[in-house]
Amino acid sequence: MTLQADAPVAVPDADPEAAQAAIEHCYAQDWSDGLPLVPATRTLVDRFLATVDRQPDEVIGTLPHLNRSVTLELAAINAAMAGCRPEYFPVVLAAWEAIQRDRSATGGGWQSTSGPSPLLVVNGPVRRELGFNAAGGAFGPGFRPNMTIARAIGLMVRNALGVVPHGFEQATQGLPGRWQVCLAENEEESPWEPLAVEGGVPAGTSAVSGMLTRTVEYVDNRHTADPEQLLADFADTISRSGAAIFRHHPAGIVFCPEHAQLLAGAGMSKADVRAWLVERCGRSKADLARVGKDGVGDNGVRFADGGTDPGAFDRLFATDGPEALPILVAGARNAGISMVVRVFSGWSASSVPVVGRTTPSTPVGAAQ
Amino acid sequence: MATLADILDPTGRATARIGATARAPRRTGLTGVRLGLLENTKHNAALLLDELAALLQSEHGASATVLRRTKTAFALPLPEETLAELVGECDVVLTGVGDCGSCSASAVADGIALERAGVPAAVICSDAFTATASGMAEVQGAPGYAYLTTAHPVAILDADAVRERARQLLPQVVATVTDASAQRVAS
């Protein structure tokens, strides 16, 4: 996917040393996630706000217990600082709303020791309009919209909601790729309906889906053409005991095109794949007892019981729907390498349409 | 030409709240007081609070009437109706265990809310979460709010170890919710 041909950059009077000083100023204010920020000025932020027909003081998220809120204006400032172009802003807002629909995002998740990270998924024509990468290296880095839109969400949490590492952000270790994963679904090479369709948005409409995640783990299987052997490999990774803290937990799969096409070629829909995995994912009580997690308390939290029936089997998934096991397709068609996603508390199964102008108002590459 | 002063602030930070005093009036002793226990579902929280209540009854004369409430949304401040119930039926409330990133902060928020509603509270957090607990006290306009800490971790302790923790915490709990602590904090 390519963006419009770049116009020549015409900034004869730009002062690199002034830019460096501005970047240092942003660091000094403690606004940065550790990487350089684009200094946001009124002129630049107004270009962001001009892409949508909404009021700058509209509140789009709050953490009442921290006395903080996010307005459209603050979203635009943080998106600009993250390195977004103005025409990304409608996608930033859809991504933010999609993440707000994850119950953890408003339920203390940003403060969690597990340090969850949003996984954003973009569907529809906006992928091509803005030049998202949906193919090789889908998890990044390398592509501006994928990287900066994910980063914008992180800066909004840090700056506007005030959840800062070592302060209200209490991640024990966090995870690689936090605030960096914005996938574009490879709809062109997927045999299945786009994720946003399962999230209630018609195919062909630009939309963003979002969920909090704890990490991703690859399944490299270039070894079999048997769909059940392939799915058994996924079941093994999904059923890892370290991820089991409650009676049930969700998981997602970002299939590479090769794996998805193999399964679809065997006649399996997404629902079939889910049903196969829901039936088989989980661990025996004996396995769980070995790691001190065989018991399940009234509140659903596992504990070391030791007296459970070793032959019993604890199924991992609570349901067989997309909220417990979201499935999408991204990446290149060059190998059988897919990713299991550790979903934090489930997908809302509610995708958000992108509303606004997602084309540049000035030639790409011109001074913003 | 723009200057550094023209760079927009991405925080929208509200000016610090000047909160009402976060300290309810204290009794000199605990004889006959009705205890409220607000446990947050964290493993061992209910046991720790129960052990403390038993010690307050057997050694300090607290009433046998105990209101036990569970905070299911442990990451967030307690619901208004639970707050009203605790305020209406208890003379002293114990809450905890602030043993995670969000619940440590919310436990402090609960303690401050109880104090402002006139009920002395003892908030117990793991000592790994003082940054977020103290941060919440500032957000609530009560910097320096005195919560109690116990060594991290709490969740993996066995029942005997939890009882030992309760024993260790008892003098601090008593000092926090009675008049004696007023002298201590003021000094």
XYZ file of C-alpha atoms in Angstrom:
555
model
C 0.000 0.000 0.000
C 1.450 3.337 -0.952
C 0.498 6.844 -0.110
C 0.284 9.615 -2.682
C 3.636 10.439 -4.250
C 5.532 12.682 -1.908
C 5.802 16.317 -2.844
C 9.244 17.862 -2.334
C 9.845 19.040 1.198
C 10.036 22.821 1.096
C 11.373 24.071 4.395
C 14.309 26.344 3.509
C 14.125 28.277 6.768
C 13.831 25.277 9.103
C 16.332 25.504 11.939
C 17.436 22.035 13.048
C 18.936 23.396 16.245
C 15.675 25.096 17.170
C 13.931 21.774 16.532
C 16.381 20.039 18.833
C 15.759 22.610 21.554
C 12.004 22.138 21.216
C 12.367 18.381 21.499
C 14.478 18.793 24.630
C 11.864 21.172 26.028
C 9.226 18.450 25.664
C 11.470 15.978 27.489
C 11.987 18.501 30.260
C 8.225 18.809 30.786
C 8.052 15.018 31.351
C 5.657 14.595 28.430
C 7.663 11.960 26.580
C 7.405 8.182 26.569
C 11.180 8.181 26.134
C 11.316 8.895 22.422
C 11.426 12.362 20.872
C 8.132 14.212 20.577
C 7.005 16.520 17.811
C 6.455 19.912 19.465
C 2.765 20.633 19.036
C 1.817 24.197 18.176
C -1.624 25.758 17.793
C -1.305 25.778 14.009
C -0.453 22.096 13.825
C -3.089 21.000 16.333
C -5.760 23.004 14.509
C -5.005 20.956 11.388
C -5.796 17.831 13.380
C -9.011 19.284 14.755
C -10.063 20.370 11.263
C -10.335 16.743 10.134
C -13.409 16.108 12.276
C -16.683 17.914 12.843
C -16.514 17.880 16.628
C -15.899 20.379 19.402
C -12.352 20.589 20.843
C -13.654 20.554 24.422
C -15.644 17.342 23.929
C -14.638 14.875 26.641
C -13.791 11.482 25.147
C -12.511 9.684 28.219
C -12.215 10.140 31.946
C -10.649 8.509 34.948
C -12.812 10.124 37.629
C -10.836 8.553 40.450
C -7.708 10.282 39.177
C -9.561 13.535 38.448
C -8.377 13.451 34.848
C -10.032 13.503 31.463
C -9.201 13.492 27.771
C -10.710 16.087 25.478
C -10.587 16.167 21.707
C -8.079 19.008 21.998
C -5.785 16.953 24.241
C -6.134 13.978 21.921
C -5.037 16.171 19.022
C -2.052 17.568 20.932
C -0.888 14.091 21.929
C -1.450 12.705 18.438
C 0.599 15.544 16.973
C 3.353 14.946 19.525
C 3.307 11.228 18.706
C 4.219 12.015 15.121
C 0.824 11.497 13.521
C -0.127 13.457 10.448
C -3.321 15.532 10.809
C -5.297 13.202 8.563
C -4.583 10.292 10.912
C -6.654 12.003 13.580
C -10.018 10.387 12.723
C -8.285 7.014 13.074
C -6.741 8.053 16.399
C -10.195 8.976 17.680
C -11.718 5.700 16.485
C -8.829 3.794 18.069
C -9.315 5.639 21.332
C -13.032 4.915 21.343
C -12.389 1.265 20.498
C -10.053 0.979 23.478
C -12.514 2.822 25.729
C -14.939 0.006 24.981
C -12.550 -2.456 26.630
C -13.857 -2.649 30.176
C -10.302 -2.761 31.532
C -9.417 0.623 30.066
C -11.910 2.368 32.325
C -11.632 -0.179 35.119
C -8.097 0.492 36.287
C -6.269 -1.442 33.572
C -3.785 1.333 32.815
C -2.641 1.163 36.441
C -2.275 -2.613 36.444
C 0.864 -4.497 37.388
C 0.314 -6.514 34.220
C 0.987 -3.362 32.195
C -1.425 -4.158 29.374
C -0.974 -2.687 25.918
C -3.613 -1.851 23.338
C -3.771 -4.014 20.235
C -5.401 -1.906 17.545
C -6.739 -3.327 14.291
C -7.614 -1.154 11.314
C -9.993 -2.363 8.612
C -11.321 -0.854 5.412
C -10.161 1.621 2.778
C -8.435 3.924 5.269
C -5.617 1.389 5.345
C -4.757 2.289 1.780
C -5.569 5.998 2.079
C -3.141 6.523 4.914
C -0.526 3.975 3.912
C -0.863 1.455 6.729
C 1.234 -1.668 6.535
C -0.927 -4.810 6.566
C 1.639 -7.161 5.092
C 5.215 -8.096 6.020
C 6.268 -7.047 9.518
C 2.686 -6.328 10.509
C 3.592 -5.889 14.168
C 6.071 -3.188 13.166
C 8.080 -1.083 13.158
C 8.657 0.722 9.898
C 5.406 2.446 8.980
C 4.295 5.844 10.190
C 0.544 5.414 10.646
C 0.903 2.035 12.380
C 3.533 3.322 14.784
C 2.351 6.833 15.520
C -1.336 6.058 16.013
C -0.484 3.372 18.570
C 1.913 5.786 20.235
C -0.723 8.526 20.337
C -2.949 6.320 22.493
C -0.061 5.777 24.893
C 0.669 9.483 25.140
C -3.002 10.204 25.839
C -2.928 7.759 28.739
C 0.356 9.133 29.997
C -0.297 12.833 29.615
C -4.031 13.401 29.612
C -4.993 10.634 32.053
C -1.825 11.085 34.097
C -0.970 7.394 34.302
C 2.813 7.658 34.297
C 5.314 4.817 34.914
C 6.374 4.509 38.569
C 3.424 6.740 39.490
C -0.088 5.471 38.826
C 1.326 3.132 36.202
C 2.547 0.150 38.192
C 3.547 -2.340 35.479
C 5.823 -4.960 37.001
C 7.643 -5.556 33.731
C 5.343 -4.271 31.032
C 5.749 -5.884 27.660
C 7.671 -5.416 24.436
C 5.755 -3.329 21.965
C 3.628 -1.472 24.456
C 1.874 1.446 22.708
C 3.349 0.259 19.418
C 0.935 -2.259 17.919
C -1.584 -0.995 15.397
C -2.265 -3.748 12.891
C -3.944 -3.236 9.589
C -5.766 -6.393 8.638
C -4.551 -8.024 5.446
C -8.077 -8.218 4.061
C -6.804 -8.810 0.540
C -5.184 -12.108 1.501
C -7.600 -13.163 4.215
C -10.092 -15.873 3.329
C -12.438 -14.670 6.055
C -14.572 -11.641 6.900
C -12.670 -8.677 8.391
C -12.468 -8.369 12.176
C -14.587 -5.198 12.111
C -17.461 -7.153 10.581
C -17.525 -9.273 13.728
C -17.398 -5.964 15.574
C -20.604 -4.858 13.912
C -19.248 -2.614 11.137
C -20.069 -3.521 7.516
C -17.272 -4.746 5.246
C -15.761 -1.941 3.197
C -16.211 0.617 5.979
C -13.080 1.959 7.630
C -13.091 1.012 11.287
C -10.829 0.370 14.242
C -11.082 -2.453 16.760
C -9.130 -2.473 19.991
C -8.371 -4.640 22.964
C -5.897 -4.652 25.809
C -3.280 -7.367 25.591
C -0.479 -8.761 27.731
C 1.854 -10.034 25.042
C 2.041 -11.986 21.809
C 3.652 -15.373 21.200
C 4.480 -16.813 17.810
C 3.404 -20.148 16.432
C 5.843 -21.143 13.694
C 4.420 -24.087 11.843
C 5.724 -24.675 8.348
C 5.555 -28.390 8.985
C 2.101 -29.667 8.191
C -0.712 -29.259 5.721
C -3.135 -30.957 8.114
C -5.525 -28.363 9.593
C -5.983 -30.271 12.832
C -2.232 -30.637 13.388
C -1.875 -26.945 12.698
C -4.636 -26.001 15.138
C -3.199 -28.368 17.734
C -0.010 -26.328 17.598
C -2.025 -23.195 18.362
C -3.892 -24.980 21.147
C -0.608 -25.851 22.820
C 0.605 -22.262 22.862
C -2.774 -20.887 23.887
C -2.995 -23.367 26.781
C 0.296 -22.352 28.432
C -0.200 -22.399 32.208
C 1.590 -19.126 32.898
C -1.263 -17.200 31.341
C -3.908 -18.912 33.494
C -4.795 -16.691 36.425
C -8.586 -16.987 36.352
C -11.000 -19.844 35.704
C -11.210 -18.743 32.065
C -9.279 -16.313 29.980
C -9.478 -14.975 26.437
C -6.871 -15.276 23.709
C -6.664 -14.010 20.165
C -4.961 -15.175 17.008
C -3.404 -13.032 14.322
C -3.100 -15.577 11.538
C -0.629 -15.136 8.736
C -2.227 -15.508 5.298
C -0.693 -18.953 4.787
C -2.181 -20.462 7.934
C -5.538 -18.773 7.382
C -5.719 -19.996 3.807
C -4.755 -23.527 4.825
C -7.590 -23.634 7.331
C -10.092 -22.006 4.992
C -8.985 -24.379 2.248
C -10.003 -27.239 4.510
C -13.441 -25.673 4.720
C -13.079 -23.982 8.089
C -14.699 -20.640 8.865
C -13.533 -18.453 11.725
C -16.349 -19.929 13.799
C -15.141 -23.442 12.970
C -11.608 -22.561 14.032
C -12.907 -21.122 17.282
C -15.110 -24.120 17.974
C -12.189 -26.519 17.405
C -9.948 -24.568 19.779
C -12.569 -23.928 22.452
C -13.168 -27.665 22.625
C -9.497 -28.479 23.171
C -7.714 -25.548 24.836
C -7.105 -25.846 28.542
C -5.129 -27.966 30.989
C -5.697 -30.986 33.169
C -6.042 -30.401 36.894
C -2.846 -32.440 37.268
C -0.956 -29.954 35.091
C -2.503 -27.024 36.932
C -1.768 -28.555 40.340
C 1.894 -28.809 39.366
C 2.002 -25.009 39.047
C -0.236 -24.188 41.995
C -3.253 -23.143 39.962
C -5.688 -26.050 40.129
C -8.194 -24.440 42.480
C -10.707 -21.783 41.456
C -12.110 -19.446 44.097
C -15.592 -17.954 44.245
C -14.224 -14.836 42.570
C -12.854 -16.900 39.670
C -9.223 -16.500 40.692
C -7.066 -19.627 40.611
C -5.222 -20.807 43.689
C -3.117 -23.747 44.850
C -5.726 -26.250 46.019
C -3.884 -29.548 45.650
C -6.978 -31.612 46.292
C -8.593 -31.450 42.873
C -9.255 -34.449 40.632
C -6.046 -34.847 38.591
C -7.936 -36.310 35.660
C -10.373 -33.415 35.334
C -9.846 -30.923 32.527
C -10.242 -27.146 32.858
C -11.332 -25.595 29.598
C -9.646 -22.296 28.936
C -12.337 -20.361 27.077
C -15.565 -19.201 28.695
C -17.382 -18.892 25.372
C -16.804 -19.662 21.705
C -17.476 -16.138 20.445
C -15.136 -13.497 19.034
C -15.116 -11.660 22.372
C -13.191 -14.583 23.905
C -11.227 -15.596 20.805
C -10.851 -12.791 18.257
C -9.297 -13.867 14.966
C -7.819 -11.753 12.189
C -5.258 -11.999 9.412
C -2.123 -9.881 9.022
C 1.395 -10.254 7.708
C 3.084 -11.502 4.587
C 2.160 -14.650 2.692
C 5.780 -15.803 2.797
C 5.773 -18.208 5.770
C 3.588 -20.090 8.212
C 4.218 -17.805 11.181
C 1.250 -16.540 13.186
C 0.818 -14.884 16.545
C -1.194 -15.855 19.601
C -2.351 -12.735 21.410
C -2.768 -12.704 25.170
C -5.939 -10.678 25.439
C -6.203 -8.982 28.832
C -9.901 -9.246 29.618
C -11.662 -9.852 26.328
C -12.594 -8.021 23.163
C -15.636 -5.743 23.255
C -16.592 -7.200 19.842
C -17.566 -3.644 19.029
C -15.602 -1.865 16.293
C -15.642 1.872 15.724
C -16.143 3.432 12.273
C -13.614 6.057 11.227
C -15.437 9.370 10.852
C -13.648 12.398 9.420
C -11.311 13.482 6.667
C -8.488 11.007 6.147
C -6.868 12.743 3.206
C -4.205 15.434 3.502
C -5.236 19.060 3.227
C -1.699 20.002 2.221
C 0.659 18.095 -0.057
C 2.382 15.224 1.706
C 5.833 16.322 2.813
C 5.055 20.022 2.948
C 5.625 21.760 6.221
C 2.671 21.022 8.456
C 7.878 33.016 14.903
C 6.833 30.466 17.456
C 8.802 30.060 20.669
C 9.063 27.242 23.184
C 6.248 28.888 25.112
C 3.973 28.199 22.147
C 4.302 24.433 22.509
C 0.954 23.136 23.721
C 0.635 21.227 27.005
C -0.651 17.686 26.379
C -1.701 17.054 29.985
C -4.674 19.344 30.604
C -3.646 18.890 34.189
C -6.229 20.215 36.597
C -5.010 22.425 39.345
C -4.496 20.422 42.501
C -7.661 19.954 44.463
C -7.689 21.562 47.850
C -9.516 18.864 49.715
C -11.500 18.985 52.893
C -9.701 17.526 55.861
C -9.345 13.793 55.465
C -9.533 13.032 59.119
C -12.616 11.971 60.994
C -12.930 12.609 64.721
C -11.332 9.821 66.802
C -12.466 8.040 69.908
C -9.986 7.481 72.677
C -10.600 3.747 72.679
C -12.276 0.993 70.729
C -14.623 -0.432 73.353
C -17.932 -1.279 71.731
C -17.101 0.143 68.306
C -18.824 -1.446 65.337
C -16.247 -2.500 62.799
C -16.641 -2.434 59.046
C -14.424 -4.641 56.905
C -14.104 -3.675 53.266
C -12.157 -6.413 51.503
C -11.162 -6.024 47.883
C -11.110 -9.688 46.755
C -7.333 -9.790 46.670
C -6.130 -13.140 47.916
C -5.769 -13.089 51.716
C -7.447 -9.684 52.044
C -10.574 -11.036 53.720
C -8.561 -13.236 56.046
C -6.243 -10.425 57.078
C -9.163 -8.115 57.855
C -11.011 -10.861 59.736
C -7.939 -11.589 61.833
C -7.551 -7.921 62.651
C -11.219 -7.684 63.604
C -10.863 -10.690 65.902
C -7.878 -9.088 67.609
C -9.682 -5.764 67.976
C -12.594 -7.606 69.590
C -10.586 -9.820 71.907
C -7.958 -7.302 72.955
C -9.583 -3.897 72.523
C -13.252 -4.546 73.228
C -14.643 -3.898 69.756
C -18.259 -4.921 69.268
C -19.132 -8.377 67.973
C -21.195 -6.585 65.318
C -19.120 -6.517 62.153
C -20.251 -5.364 58.722
C -18.374 -7.199 56.002
C -18.467 -5.865 52.474
C -16.653 -6.992 49.353
C -15.479 -4.555 46.749
C -15.848 -6.374 43.465
C -14.513 -3.562 41.275
C -11.311 -3.443 43.290
C -9.598 -1.047 40.905
C -12.096 1.735 41.445
C -13.295 3.707 44.461
C -16.107 1.999 46.341
C -19.689 2.600 45.165
C -21.665 5.371 46.847
C -24.173 2.952 48.349
C -21.448 0.870 49.969
C -19.873 4.011 51.345
C -23.217 5.130 52.759
C -23.796 1.731 54.309
C -20.396 1.646 55.983
C -20.791 5.218 57.207
C -24.264 4.481 58.550
C -23.470 1.274 60.368
C -19.806 1.391 61.391
C -17.693 3.385 63.798
C -14.374 2.265 62.331
C -13.579 0.703 58.941
C -10.626 -1.459 57.939
C -9.920 -1.834 54.237
C -7.409 -3.591 52.019
C -5.302 -5.099 50.815
C -3.892 -2.608 48.343
C -1.865 -5.263 46.615
C -1.934 -4.183 42.979
C -1.441 -1.083 40.875
C -5.021 0.074 40.797
C -6.411 -1.328 44.053
C -3.698 0.276 46.174
C -4.693 3.686 44.857
C -8.411 3.021 45.178
C -8.020 1.727 48.753
C -6.508 5.064 49.711
C -9.337 6.881 47.927
C -11.808 4.804 49.947
C -10.043 5.589 53.200
C -10.142 9.297 52.460
C -13.827 9.129 51.484
C -14.652 7.348 54.739
C -12.693 9.862 56.783
C -14.451 12.765 55.085
C -17.763 11.109 55.857
C -16.791 10.991 59.520
C -15.579 7.412 59.937
C -11.989 6.660 60.946
C -10.417 4.202 58.534
C -7.318 2.040 58.466
C -6.163 1.442 54.890
C -3.717 -1.408 54.438
C -1.492 -1.518 51.370
C 1.432 -3.664 50.360
C 4.685 -1.751 50.737
C 5.398 -2.236 47.012
C 2.706 0.279 46.112
C 3.516 3.387 48.110
C 4.048 5.477 44.963
C 0.548 4.906 43.668
C -1.056 4.989 47.139
C 0.571 8.330 47.958
C -0.207 9.576 44.454
C -3.886 8.935 45.063
C -3.747 10.809 48.367
C -2.469 13.822 46.446
C -5.149 13.474 43.770
C -7.783 13.398 46.509
C -6.404 16.589 47.986
C -5.066 14.835 51.057
C -1.294 14.594 50.578
C 0.312 12.871 53.508
C -2.783 10.774 54.227
C -1.594 8.091 56.642
C -2.248 4.619 55.245
C -0.609 1.492 56.660
C 1.761 -0.799 54.851
C 2.628 -4.436 55.210
C 5.482 -6.232 53.511
C 4.950 -7.375 49.943
C 3.745 -9.960 48.922
C 0.558 -10.775 50.810
C -1.311 -12.947 48.306
C 0.967 -15.993 48.549
C 1.116 -16.161 52.361
C -0.404 -19.166 54.124
C -3.059 -18.658 56.793
C -0.600 -18.691 59.677
C 1.539 -16.076 58.011
C -1.517 -13.896 57.435
C -2.367 -14.165 61.144
C 1.156 -13.082 61.946
C 0.753 -10.081 59.658
C -2.456 -9.143 61.451
C -0.637 -9.368 64.762
C 2.144 -7.113 63.457
C -0.322 -4.568 62.060
C -2.559 -4.435 65.136
C -0.744 -1.652 67.062
C -0.642 0.545 63.957
C -4.314 -0.064 63.220
C -5.248 0.883 66.768
C -3.066 3.967 66.670
C -4.497 5.021 63.315
C -8.167 4.837 64.243
C -8.009 6.127 67.793
C -7.147 9.465 69.291
C -3.618 8.411 70.136
C -2.703 8.662 66.478
C -3.867 12.250 66.398
C -1.052 13.049 68.788
C 1.362 10.993 66.733
C 0.485 12.487 63.369
C 0.392 15.997 64.720
C 3.793 15.710 66.336
